Coordinates of C-alpha atoms and ligand atoms in Angstrom, one line a residue:
M1 CA -18.2 -30.3 11.9
N2 CA -15.7 -27.6 11.0
L3 CA -17.2 -24.1 11.3
G4 CA -13.9 -22.6 10.1
I5 CA -14.4 -23.6 6.5
S6 CA -14.7 -21.0 3.8
A7 CA -18.1 -19.9 2.5
V8 CA -17.1 -21.4 -1.0
E9 CA -16.3 -24.7 0.7
F10 CA -19.5 -24.7 2.6
V11 CA -21.4 -24.3 -0.7
S12 CA -19.7 -27.3 -2.2
Q13 CA -20.3 -29.5 0.9
A14 CA -23.8 -28.4 1.1
K15 CA -24.4 -29.0 -2.6
E16 CA -23.0 -32.6 -2.3
G17 CA -25.0 -33.3 0.9
V18 CA -21.8 -33.8 2.9
I19 CA -23.2 -31.5 5.5
S20 CA -26.7 -30.4 6.5
V21 CA -27.4 -26.8 6.3
E22 CA -29.6 -27.1 9.4
E23 CA -26.8 -28.7 11.4
F24 CA -24.3 -26.1 10.2
V25 CA -26.6 -23.2 11.1
A26 CA -27.5 -24.9 14.4
K27 CA -23.8 -25.5 15.3
T28 CA -23.0 -21.8 14.3
L29 CA -25.8 -20.6 16.6
D30 CA -24.3 -22.7 19.5
R31 CA -20.9 -21.2 18.7
I32 CA -22.4 -17.7 19.0
K33 CA -23.9 -18.6 22.2
K34 CA -20.7 -19.8 23.6
V35 CA -18.3 -17.0 22.4
D36 CA -20.4 -13.9 21.8
E37 CA -20.7 -13.1 25.4
K38 CA -17.1 -12.4 25.3
I39 CA -16.7 -10.9 21.9
H40 CA -20.0 -9.0 21.4
A41 CA -19.9 -9.1 17.7
F42 CA -23.9 -9.3 17.4
I43 CA -26.5 -6.8 18.4
T44 CA -29.2 -9.1 17.2
V45 CA -29.3 -12.8 16.4
D46 CA -32.1 -14.1 14.3
A47 CA -31.9 -17.7 15.5
Q48 CA -35.4 -19.0 14.8
N49 CA -35.7 -17.7 11.2
A50 CA -32.2 -18.9 10.5
L51 CA -33.0 -22.4 11.5
D52 CA -36.4 -22.3 9.6
K53 CA -34.7 -21.1 6.5
A54 CA -31.9 -23.8 7.0
R55 CA -34.5 -26.6 7.2
T56 CA -36.3 -25.4 4.1
I57 CA -33.1 -25.3 2.1
D58 CA -32.2 -28.9 3.3
K59 CA -35.6 -30.0 1.9
K60 CA -35.0 -28.4 -1.3
I61 CA -31.5 -30.0 -1.7
K62 CA -32.9 -33.5 -0.9
S63 CA -35.8 -33.1 -3.5
K64 CA -33.3 -31.5 -6.0
E65 CA -35.2 -28.3 -6.2
K66 CA -33.6 -25.2 -7.7
I67 CA -31.5 -23.5 -4.9
G68 CA -29.6 -20.1 -4.7
S69 CA -25.9 -20.2 -5.1
C70 CA -25.4 -19.5 -1.3
F71 CA -27.1 -22.7 -0.3
G72 CA -28.0 -21.4 3.0
M73 CA -24.7 -20.0 4.2
P74 CA -25.1 -18.0 7.5
L75 CA -24.1 -14.4 7.2
S76 CA -23.9 -11.5 9.7
I77 CA -24.9 -8.1 8.4
K78 CA -23.7 -4.8 9.8
D79 CA -26.5 -3.2 11.7
N80 CA -26.6 -0.1 9.4
I81 CA -27.9 -2.2 6.5
C82 CA -31.5 -2.4 6.3
T83 CA -33.3 -5.8 6.9
E84 CA -37.0 -6.3 6.6
G85 CA -38.2 -7.8 9.8
I86 CA -35.0 -7.6 11.8
K87 CA -34.1 -4.5 13.8
T88 CA -31.6 -2.1 12.2
T89 CA -30.2 -0.1 15.2
C90 CA -27.0 1.5 13.7
A91 CA -25.7 0.9 17.3
S92 CA -27.5 4.1 18.4
K93 CA -30.2 4.6 21.0
M94 CA -32.0 6.8 18.4
L95 CA -32.8 3.7 16.5
E96 CA -32.8 1.1 19.3
N97 CA -36.2 -0.4 18.2
F98 CA -36.3 0.6 14.5
V99 CA -37.3 -2.2 12.0
A100 CA -36.7 -1.2 8.5
P101 CA -39.9 -1.9 6.3
Y102 CA -37.7 -3.0 3.4
D103 CA -34.6 -4.9 2.6
A104 CA -31.4 -3.1 1.3
T105 CA -30.8 -4.2 -2.3
V106 CA -27.6 -6.1 -1.1
I107 CA -29.9 -8.0 1.2
S108 CA -32.6 -8.9 -1.3
R109 CA -29.9 -10.0 -3.8
L110 CA -28.4 -12.4 -1.0
K111 CA -31.8 -13.6 -0.1
L112 CA -32.6 -14.4 -3.7
E113 CA -29.4 -16.7 -3.6
D114 CA -30.6 -18.4 -0.4
A115 CA -28.2 -16.8 2.0
I116 CA -29.3 -16.8 5.7
I117 CA -29.0 -13.6 7.7
I118 CA -28.0 -15.1 11.0
G119 CA -27.8 -11.7 12.9
K120 CA -26.9 -8.0 12.8
A121 CA -23.4 -7.1 13.6
N122 CA -22.1 -4.4 16.0
L123 CA -20.6 -1.1 14.8
D124 CA -19.6 2.2 15.9
E125 CA -22.8 4.4 16.3
F126 CA -23.8 5.2 12.7
A127 CA -20.4 3.9 11.5
M128 CA -18.5 6.7 13.0
G129 CA -15.3 5.3 14.5
S130 CA -12.4 2.9 14.0
T131 CA -12.6 0.6 17.0
T132 CA -16.4 -0.4 17.5
E133 CA -16.0 1.3 21.0
F134 CA -18.6 3.9 20.0
S135 CA -21.5 1.3 20.0
Y136 CA -24.4 2.3 22.3
F137 CA -24.7 -1.5 23.0
G138 CA -21.0 -1.6 24.2
P139 CA -17.7 -2.5 22.4
T140 CA -16.9 -5.6 20.3
R141 CA -13.7 -7.4 21.2
N142 CA -10.9 -8.7 19.1
P143 CA -11.2 -12.5 18.9
W144 CA -7.5 -12.8 18.8
N145 CA -7.1 -11.1 22.1
L146 CA -10.1 -10.0 24.0
E147 CA -8.3 -7.1 25.5
Y148 CA -7.8 -5.5 22.1
V149 CA -10.0 -3.6 19.8
P150 CA -11.3 -5.5 16.5
G151 CA -11.0 -2.3 14.4
G152 CA -14.0 -0.5 13.1
S153 CA -16.5 0.6 12.4
S154 CA -17.6 -2.9 11.0
G155 CA -16.0 -4.5 14.1
G156 CA -18.8 -6.8 14.6
S157 CA -18.6 -8.1 11.0
G158 CA -14.9 -8.7 11.2
A159 CA -14.8 -10.4 14.6
S160 CA -17.9 -12.6 13.7
V161 CA -16.1 -13.9 10.7
A162 CA -12.9 -14.4 12.5
A163 CA -14.5 -16.1 15.4
Y164 CA -16.4 -18.5 13.2
E165 CA -19.8 -17.0 14.3
C166 CA -20.8 -16.9 10.7
L167 CA -19.4 -17.6 7.2
A168 CA -19.0 -14.1 5.9
S169 CA -20.4 -10.7 6.5
L170 CA -21.3 -7.4 4.9
G171 CA -19.8 -4.2 6.3
S172 CA -19.7 -0.6 5.0
D173 CA -16.7 1.4 4.3
T174 CA -16.8 5.2 4.4
G175 CA -13.2 5.6 5.4
G176 CA -11.9 2.2 6.1
S177 CA -14.6 0.6 8.0
V178 CA -14.4 -2.8 6.2
R179 CA -10.7 -2.9 5.9
S180 CA -9.6 -1.9 9.5
P181 CA -11.6 -4.8 11.1
A182 CA -10.5 -7.0 8.4
S183 CA -7.0 -6.2 9.1
F184 CA -7.3 -6.2 12.9
C185 CA -9.2 -9.5 12.9
S186 CA -7.2 -11.4 10.3
V187 CA -9.8 -11.8 7.5
V188 CA -10.3 -10.3 4.0
G189 CA -12.2 -7.0 3.4
L190 CA -12.9 -5.3 0.3
K191 CA -13.9 -1.6 -0.3
P192 CA -15.3 -1.7 -3.9
T193 CA -15.1 1.2 -6.4
Y194 CA -17.8 3.8 -5.6
G195 CA -20.8 3.0 -7.5
L196 CA -20.0 -0.8 -7.9
I197 CA -22.5 -1.7 -5.2
S198 CA -25.9 -0.4 -4.4
R199 CA -26.3 1.8 -1.3
Y200 CA -30.1 1.5 -1.3
G201 CA -30.9 0.6 2.2
L202 CA -27.5 1.4 3.7
V203 CA -28.1 4.0 6.3
S204 CA -26.2 7.0 5.1
Y205 CA -23.2 8.4 6.9
A206 CA -21.3 10.1 4.2
N207 CA -22.9 9.1 0.8
S208 CA -20.4 10.5 -1.6
I209 CA -17.6 8.2 -0.3
E210 CA -19.1 5.0 1.2
Q211 CA -19.8 1.6 -0.1
V212 CA -21.0 -1.6 1.2
G213 CA -18.2 -4.3 1.2
P214 CA -17.9 -8.0 1.8
I215 CA -15.7 -9.5 4.7
A216 CA -14.9 -13.1 4.6
K217 CA -12.1 -15.5 5.4
T218 CA -10.8 -15.8 1.9
V219 CA -10.4 -13.8 -1.3
E220 CA -12.4 -16.2 -3.1
D221 CA -15.3 -15.8 -0.7
V222 CA -15.1 -12.1 -1.2
A223 CA -15.2 -12.6 -5.0
F224 CA -18.2 -15.0 -4.6
L225 CA -20.2 -12.4 -2.6
L226 CA -19.2 -9.6 -4.9
N227 CA -20.7 -11.6 -7.8
I228 CA -24.1 -11.5 -6.0
I229 CA -24.2 -8.0 -4.5
S230 CA -22.5 -5.8 -7.2
G231 CA -24.1 -4.3 -10.3
H232 CA -26.5 -1.5 -11.3
D233 CA -29.5 -0.9 -9.1
P234 CA -32.4 1.3 -10.3
H235 CA -33.1 2.3 -6.7
D236 CA -29.5 3.9 -6.5
N237 CA -28.7 6.1 -9.3
T238 CA -25.1 6.4 -8.2
T239 CA -24.6 2.7 -9.2
A240 CA -22.7 2.1 -12.5
N241 CA -24.0 0.1 -15.4
N242 CA -21.0 -1.8 -16.5
G243 CA -22.5 -5.1 -17.3
Y244 CA -21.9 -8.4 -15.4
V245 CA -18.4 -9.4 -14.4
D246 CA -17.5 -12.7 -12.8
Y247 CA -15.0 -12.1 -10.1
V248 CA -14.4 -15.7 -9.3
Q249 CA -13.5 -16.8 -12.8
D250 CA -9.7 -16.5 -13.4
L251 CA -9.1 -15.6 -9.7
K252 CA -5.9 -17.5 -9.9
H253 CA -4.5 -15.6 -12.8
G254 CA -1.4 -14.4 -10.9
I255 CA 0.5 -11.2 -11.1
S256 CA 3.4 -12.0 -13.2
G257 CA 4.5 -9.0 -15.2
K258 CA 2.4 -6.6 -13.2
K259 CA 3.7 -3.4 -11.7
I260 CA 3.0 -2.5 -8.1
G261 CA 3.7 1.0 -6.6
I262 CA 4.7 1.1 -2.9
I263 CA 2.9 4.3 -1.5
S264 CA 5.9 6.1 0.3
Q265 CA 3.6 8.1 2.6
M266 CA 1.9 5.0 4.0
I267 CA 5.1 3.0 5.0
G268 CA 7.4 5.5 6.4
E269 CA 7.1 7.7 9.5
G270 CA 4.7 6.7 12.2
V271 CA 4.2 3.0 11.0
D272 CA 4.8 0.3 13.6
K273 CA 8.1 -1.4 13.1
E274 CA 6.5 -4.9 12.8
V275 CA 3.9 -3.7 10.5
A276 CA 6.6 -2.1 8.2
S277 CA 8.5 -5.2 8.2
A278 CA 5.4 -7.4 7.3
T279 CA 4.7 -5.0 4.4
N280 CA 8.4 -5.3 3.2
T281 CA 8.1 -9.1 3.3
A282 CA 4.8 -9.0 1.3
I283 CA 6.5 -6.8 -1.3
S284 CA 9.4 -9.2 -1.7
K285 CA 7.0 -12.2 -1.9
L286 CA 5.1 -10.4 -4.7
Q287 CA 8.3 -9.6 -6.5
N288 CA 9.4 -13.4 -6.2
L289 CA 6.1 -14.2 -8.0
G290 CA 6.9 -12.0 -10.9
A291 CA 5.6 -8.4 -10.0
E292 CA 7.8 -5.4 -10.3
C293 CA 7.5 -3.1 -7.4
I294 CA 8.5 0.6 -7.6
P295 CA 8.0 3.3 -4.9
I296 CA 5.4 5.9 -5.7
S297 CA 4.9 9.2 -3.8
L298 CA 1.5 10.6 -3.5
D299 CA 2.1 13.7 -1.5
A300 CA -1.5 14.9 -1.2
I301 CA -2.0 12.2 1.3
E302 CA -0.4 14.5 3.8
H303 CA -3.7 16.3 3.9
S304 CA -6.0 13.3 3.6
V305 CA -7.0 12.9 7.2
A306 CA -8.0 16.6 7.5
A307 CA -9.9 16.4 4.3
Y308 CA -11.6 13.2 5.1
Y309 CA -12.8 14.3 8.5
T310 CA -14.0 17.7 7.1
I311 CA -15.9 15.9 4.2
A312 CA -17.3 13.0 6.3
S313 CA -18.5 15.3 9.0
A314 CA -20.2 17.8 6.7
E315 CA -22.1 15.0 5.1
A316 CA -23.0 13.3 8.4
S317 CA -24.4 16.6 9.9
S318 CA -26.6 16.7 6.8
N319 CA -27.6 13.1 6.8
L320 CA -28.3 12.8 10.5
A321 CA -30.5 15.8 10.6
R322 CA -33.4 13.6 9.7
Y323 CA -33.3 12.0 13.4
D324 CA -35.7 14.4 14.8
N325 CA -37.4 11.6 16.7
L326 CA -40.7 12.3 14.9
R327 CA -40.8 10.0 12.0
Y328 CA -38.8 7.2 13.4
G329 CA -36.8 6.6 16.6
F330 CA -37.0 5.9 20.1
D331 CA -39.7 6.8 22.5
F332 CA -37.7 9.1 24.9
G333 CA -41.0 9.8 26.8
I334 CA -40.5 13.5 26.2
E335 CA -43.6 15.5 27.2
G336 CA -44.8 18.7 25.7
Y337 CA -45.1 20.2 22.2
E338 CA -42.5 22.9 21.7
F339 CA -40.8 21.6 18.5
K340 CA -37.2 22.8 19.1
A341 CA -37.0 21.7 22.7
F342 CA -38.5 18.2 21.7
V343 CA -36.1 17.6 18.9
S344 CA -33.0 18.9 20.8
K345 CA -33.8 16.8 23.8
A346 CA -34.2 13.8 21.7
R347 CA -31.0 14.4 19.9
S348 CA -29.1 14.7 23.0
N349 CA -29.3 10.9 22.9
F350 CA -26.8 10.6 20.3
G351 CA -23.4 9.3 21.6
P352 CA -20.2 11.5 21.9
E353 CA -18.6 10.7 18.6
V354 CA -21.7 11.3 16.5
T355 CA -22.3 14.5 18.3
R356 CA -18.8 15.6 17.7
R357 CA -19.1 14.8 14.0
M358 CA -22.5 16.8 13.7
L359 CA -21.0 19.8 15.4
L360 CA -17.8 19.7 13.3
G361 CA -19.9 19.1 10.1
A362 CA -22.3 22.1 10.8
F363 CA -19.3 24.3 11.5
V364 CA -17.1 23.6 8.4
L365 CA -20.3 24.1 6.2
S366 CA -21.3 27.4 8.0
A367 CA -21.3 30.8 6.3
G368 CA -17.7 32.2 6.5
Y369 CA -16.0 28.9 7.1
Y370 CA -17.3 26.9 4.1
G371 CA -14.5 28.2 1.8
K372 CA -11.8 27.8 4.4
Y373 CA -12.6 24.2 5.4
Y374 CA -15.2 22.2 3.2
L375 CA -14.2 23.8 -0.2
K376 CA -10.4 23.3 0.6
A377 CA -11.1 19.6 1.6
Q378 CA -12.8 19.1 -1.7
K379 CA -9.7 20.5 -3.4
V380 CA -7.6 18.0 -1.5
R381 CA -9.8 15.2 -2.5
A382 CA -9.5 16.3 -6.2
M383 CA -5.6 16.4 -5.8
I384 CA -5.6 12.9 -4.4
K385 CA -7.6 11.6 -7.3
A386 CA -5.4 13.5 -9.8
Q387 CA -2.2 12.0 -8.2
L388 CA -3.7 8.5 -8.3
D389 CA -4.8 9.0 -12.0
E390 CA -1.0 9.7 -12.7
A391 CA 0.1 6.8 -10.6
F392 CA -2.0 4.2 -12.5
K393 CA -0.6 5.4 -15.7
K394 CA 2.7 3.8 -14.3
V395 CA 1.5 0.9 -12.1
D396 CA -1.4 -1.7 -12.0
Y397 CA -1.6 -1.8 -8.3
L398 CA -0.7 0.2 -5.2
I399 CA 0.3 -1.4 -1.8
S400 CA 0.6 -0.4 1.8
P401 CA -0.1 -1.7 5.2
T402 CA -4.0 -1.5 5.9
M403 CA -3.4 0.0 9.2
P404 CA -0.2 1.9 10.2
I405 CA -0.3 0.3 13.7
L406 CA -1.1 -3.1 15.4
P407 CA -4.5 -3.6 17.1
F408 CA -4.4 -1.6 20.4
K409 CA -6.2 -2.1 23.7
V410 CA -9.9 -1.4 24.4
G411 CA -10.0 2.1 26.0
E412 CA -6.4 3.0 25.0
K413 CA -7.3 5.9 22.5
I414 CA -11.0 6.5 23.3
D415 CA -10.3 9.8 24.8
D416 CA -8.3 11.1 22.0
P417 CA -10.3 11.6 18.8
L418 CA -7.2 12.9 16.8
K419 CA -5.2 9.8 17.6
L420 CA -8.1 7.6 16.4
Y421 CA -8.6 9.7 13.3
L422 CA -4.9 9.3 12.4
T423 CA -5.3 5.5 12.4
D424 CA -7.3 5.9 9.2
I425 CA -4.5 7.4 7.2
N426 CA -3.9 4.5 4.9
T427 CA -7.6 3.7 4.3
I428 CA -9.3 6.9 3.5
T429 CA -7.5 7.5 0.2
A430 CA -9.6 4.8 -1.5
N431 CA -12.7 6.5 -0.3
L432 CA -11.9 10.1 -1.2
S433 CA -10.9 9.0 -4.7
G434 CA -13.5 6.2 -5.1
I435 CA -10.9 3.5 -6.1
P436 CA -11.1 -0.1 -4.7
A437 CA -9.0 -1.5 -2.0
I438 CA -8.7 -4.7 -0.2
S439 CA -7.2 -5.8 3.1
V440 CA -5.6 -9.4 3.0
P441 CA -4.4 -11.0 6.2
F442 CA -0.8 -11.4 6.0
S443 CA 1.0 -12.2 9.2
M444 CA 1.0 -12.0 13.1
S445 CA 3.0 -9.7 15.3
S446 CA 5.3 -11.2 17.9
S447 CA 2.5 -10.6 20.4
G448 CA 0.1 -12.6 18.4
L449 CA -1.9 -9.7 16.8
P450 CA -3.1 -9.7 13.2
I451 CA -1.3 -7.5 10.4
G452 CA -3.1 -6.9 7.1
I453 CA -1.8 -5.6 3.8
Q454 CA -3.7 -3.3 1.6
L455 CA -3.7 -3.4 -2.3
F456 CA -5.4 -0.8 -4.4
A457 CA -6.3 -0.9 -8.0
N458 CA -7.9 1.7 -10.5
S459 CA -11.6 2.2 -10.6
F460 CA -13.7 -0.7 -11.5
K461 CA -10.5 -3.1 -11.6
E462 CA -12.0 -5.3 -8.9
K463 CA -11.2 -8.4 -11.0
E464 CA -7.6 -7.6 -11.3
L465 CA -7.3 -6.5 -7.6
L466 CA -8.9 -9.7 -6.3
Q467 CA -6.3 -11.7 -8.5
A468 CA -3.4 -9.9 -6.9
A469 CA -5.1 -10.4 -3.4
H470 CA -5.4 -14.0 -4.0
V471 CA -1.6 -14.3 -4.8
L472 CA -0.9 -12.4 -1.6
Q473 CA -3.1 -14.6 0.4
E474 CA -1.5 -17.7 -0.9
T475 CA 2.0 -16.4 0.4
S476 CA 0.8 -16.0 3.9
N477 CA 0.8 -18.7 6.7
L478 CA -1.6 -17.8 9.4
P479 CA -2.5 -19.7 12.7
E480 CA -6.0 -21.1 13.4
I481 CA -7.9 -19.0 15.9
S482 CA -8.4 -20.7 19.3
L483 CA -11.4 -19.6 21.3
Ligands
LIG1 N1 -12.9 5.7 10.9 C1 -13.7 6.4 10.0 C2 -14.5 7.3 10.6 O1 -14.8 7.4 11.7 C3 -14.2 5.5 9.0 C4 -15.5 4.9 9.4 C5 -16.2 4.2 8.3 O2 -15.5 3.8 7.3 N2 -17.5 4.1 8.4 O3 -15.1 8.1 9.9

């Protein structure tokens, strides 16, 4: 049995009875047992429930009962998305034993379509990080080379898909957390337009910029999942009500006659040579397939990292204020009743990166500094959006490398927050402006490390974005993972 098939292939094989869902899920669980000791993509594996559900679905298939479109495909879910009955830890000691009393909207929609949640995927604590090294439960490793980081913060999601430990995954993307692991693990990851997918049940980090996003082996799988999880949700009033769009239909439309802008600020200085050369190859392949590519300069990007870390930290400091360890949380065994001492003692259990963000966020919002930092960051955000609006008058898509550098070694940048923050330079633009962006695996470096290419489109143009991503995917020739 080939665990490396795409999610869509799995559906057609399960439908035709070529494979048994139970057997597939059991083999996937065996695979997790075999490789996850090394990779550590999972925080929780829900083996028994997954097998029970698979058995029920097989019965339904046999008796020709109505079955949801996922046919029991095993998915991993980033552990900051609430799942009823399975722990949602956010990779934090603060929520080590937290079980959400309800499913996030994205989860209930997947369950309605008979998807199987095989486990909860590792992440940087509360999704703050770019490498998955800031997990309280220990780092996830890159399945292509275990000495390297898988990207982050949805590193467990990216690695579990790449290592055939599930068919696809959901991550969350506040500043690149779906696309970074997609790029570093050689899988596809989409950050949808702000408001396309419900955030109800996604544990908030920076609500004004984040979205849940699918991670899968192919662009078609991403489109398939998007069909299920997107759309208006009465529980999240930031979701748009645009009506149903079928992202799978016309996926092979092509890009002939389309215009693509090459973002000058994302391919010049500071970009690894091999990454830059892969990007140029991708551009010429797209040109050969009928697209016209022109350079586009978005100079506000120069200030984007500073603006992003100001806004994201400000929102984080406010969102994470709720973890006072009274309403939910971990029993730290703190004695006594003095409120402030109790709360601050409990909160000292946050990891170093979360603590840094909360301090930074409280500072940039504080009286006397608000105008200097937070307000200025919001102005940069508006400038980026305005420049993108102008760009999309001239082009249909924008292109860049997803990450400016190759995956790096575990531990290599952990002591230098600034170096880590700078690796987000190409992804955060989509979050600050709300536009969609996708990372498509494109090639491998000479050292065997994945390189992903990023495509952007204007807001709510996911259908067109996926069409271009599909073209790009078809031009790539990637090796099978050996593990
Ligand atoms: N690396 C970015 C950060 O640490 C993005 C994280 C994310 O998208 N959740 O904030």
